[in-house]
Amino acid sequence: MLNFFKKNKQAWEPDRLPRHIAIIMDGNGRWAAKRALPRTAGHAAGAETFRRVATYCKDIGIEYLTVYAFSTENWKRPQSEVGSIMQLLEKYLIEALEKMERDKVKMKFLGDVSVLSPKLRALISETESLSEKFDGVQVNICLNYGGRDEILRAATHYALDYKDGTAPQKLDEETFSKYMYSSGLPDPDLIIRPSGEMRSSNFLLWQSAYSEFYFTDVLWPDFSATELDRAIIAYQTRERRYGGIKK
């Protein structure tokens, strides 16, 4: 996995890597359609790409990787496709649990997992529990997640705490952020969307206020370490001013 990095280590600056990269894993269905394969084959290929990219992020020193695995809107898809995605996730988590001691990768799930199957919820709980003892890269998987849903949930929870007298009377960004699924995580520095689409699709709406976006026509199953390097290089050419002016 590091061969490309070793050959092109001057392509991007190691001391200016984004701390947190987020990816909208898009294009699995189109990848499969181009090959006259069922959409489930695209999701399986996309899952393998996720493994490779997560490993590469760990190897080059990215602290946080957040991926959009299943949105609150994805339930509208055919039941067979949704079932296939959930089976792939179960398979991935079972394999991840077997390798976590070796890989030392922390995993966290963002989203409403209460509606998932008991087996999947148990795997998620076991994965997050085991992750607590690791200090390496943290991979966040957005599952049954939607940015608007997250904001509404946070507002509701704050209102309930305010009513009970357990929340600060003055609401500011720092306080509100603590009610988000992403509480404790830094905002993403770089958000990548493969597949040619150029929209955020309800992903990390609160957290992406000042994120840099990178779009590419490459479909997610074809995304590689080379593509990630291109995104990082593009990120490093930008000046982040957070609403200020160039000095």
mmCIF file with all atom_site columns, C-alpha atoms in Angstrom, residues 37 40 79 82 90-91 96-97 102 134 144 147 169-171 185 201 222 235:
data_model
loop_
_atom_site.group_PDB
_atom_site.id
_atom_site.type_symbol
_atom_site.label_atom_id
_atom_site.label_alt_id
_atom_site.label_comp_id
_atom_site.label_asym_id
_atom_site.label_entity_id
_atom_site.label_seq_id
_atom_site.pdbx_PDB_ins_code
_atom_site.Cartn_x
_atom_site.Cartn_y
_atom_site.Cartn_z
_atom_site.occupancy
_atom_site.B_iso_or_equiv
_atom_site.pdbx_formal_charge
_atom_site.auth_seq_id
_atom_site.auth_comp_id
_atom_site.auth_asym_id
_atom_site.auth_atom_id
_atom_site.pdbx_PDB_model_num
ATOM 1  C CA . LEU A 1 37  ? -23.197 -6.650 -12.864 1.00 0.00 ? 37  LEU A CA 1
ATOM 2  C CA . THR A 1 40  ? -24.712 -5.667 -5.010  1.00 0.00 ? 40  THR A CA 1
ATOM 3  C CA . GLN A 1 79  ? -35.136 -4.050 0.072   1.00 0.00 ? 79  GLN A CA 1
ATOM 4  C CA . VAL A 1 82  ? -30.478 -2.598 1.549   1.00 0.00 ? 82  VAL A CA 1
ATOM 5  C CA . GLU A 1 90  ? -21.834 -7.454 9.201   1.00 0.00 ? 90  GLU A CA 1
ATOM 6  C CA . LYS A 1 91  ? -19.134 -9.312 7.290   1.00 0.00 ? 91  LYS A CA 1
ATOM 7  C CA . ALA A 1 96  ? -12.474 -6.157 11.612  1.00 0.00 ? 96  ALA A CA 1
ATOM 8  C CA . LEU A 1 97  ? -12.958 -7.561 15.118  1.00 0.00 ? 97  LEU A CA 1
ATOM 9  C CA . ARG A 1 102 ? -3.199  -6.345 15.026  1.00 0.00 ? 102 ARG A CA 1
ATOM 10 C CA . PHE A 1 134 ? -6.410  1.843  20.843  1.00 0.00 ? 134 PHE A CA 1
ATOM 11 C CA . ASN A 1 144 ? -28.296 5.520  9.016   1.00 0.00 ? 144 ASN A CA 1
ATOM 12 C CA . GLY A 1 147 ? -26.883 15.815 8.398   1.00 0.00 ? 147 GLY A CA 1
ATOM 13 C CA . GLN A 1 169 ? -28.818 28.710 29.272  1.00 0.00 ? 169 GLN A CA 1
ATOM 14 C CA . LYS A 1 170 ? -26.671 30.331 26.607  1.00 0.00 ? 170 LYS A CA 1
ATOM 15 C CA . LEU A 1 171 ? -26.306 28.145 23.541  1.00 0.00 ? 171 LEU A CA 1
ATOM 16 C CA . LEU A 1 185 ? -14.127 14.878 16.832  1.00 0.00 ? 185 LEU A CA 1
ATOM 17 C CA . SER A 1 201 ? -25.950 14.925 -0.071  1.00 0.00 ? 201 SER A CA 1
ATOM 18 C CA . ASP A 1 222 ? -11.993 2.490  -8.627  1.00 0.00 ? 222 ASP A CA 1
ATOM 19 C CA . TYR A 1 235 ? -5.951  20.361 -0.488  1.00 0.00 ? 235 TYR A CA 1
#
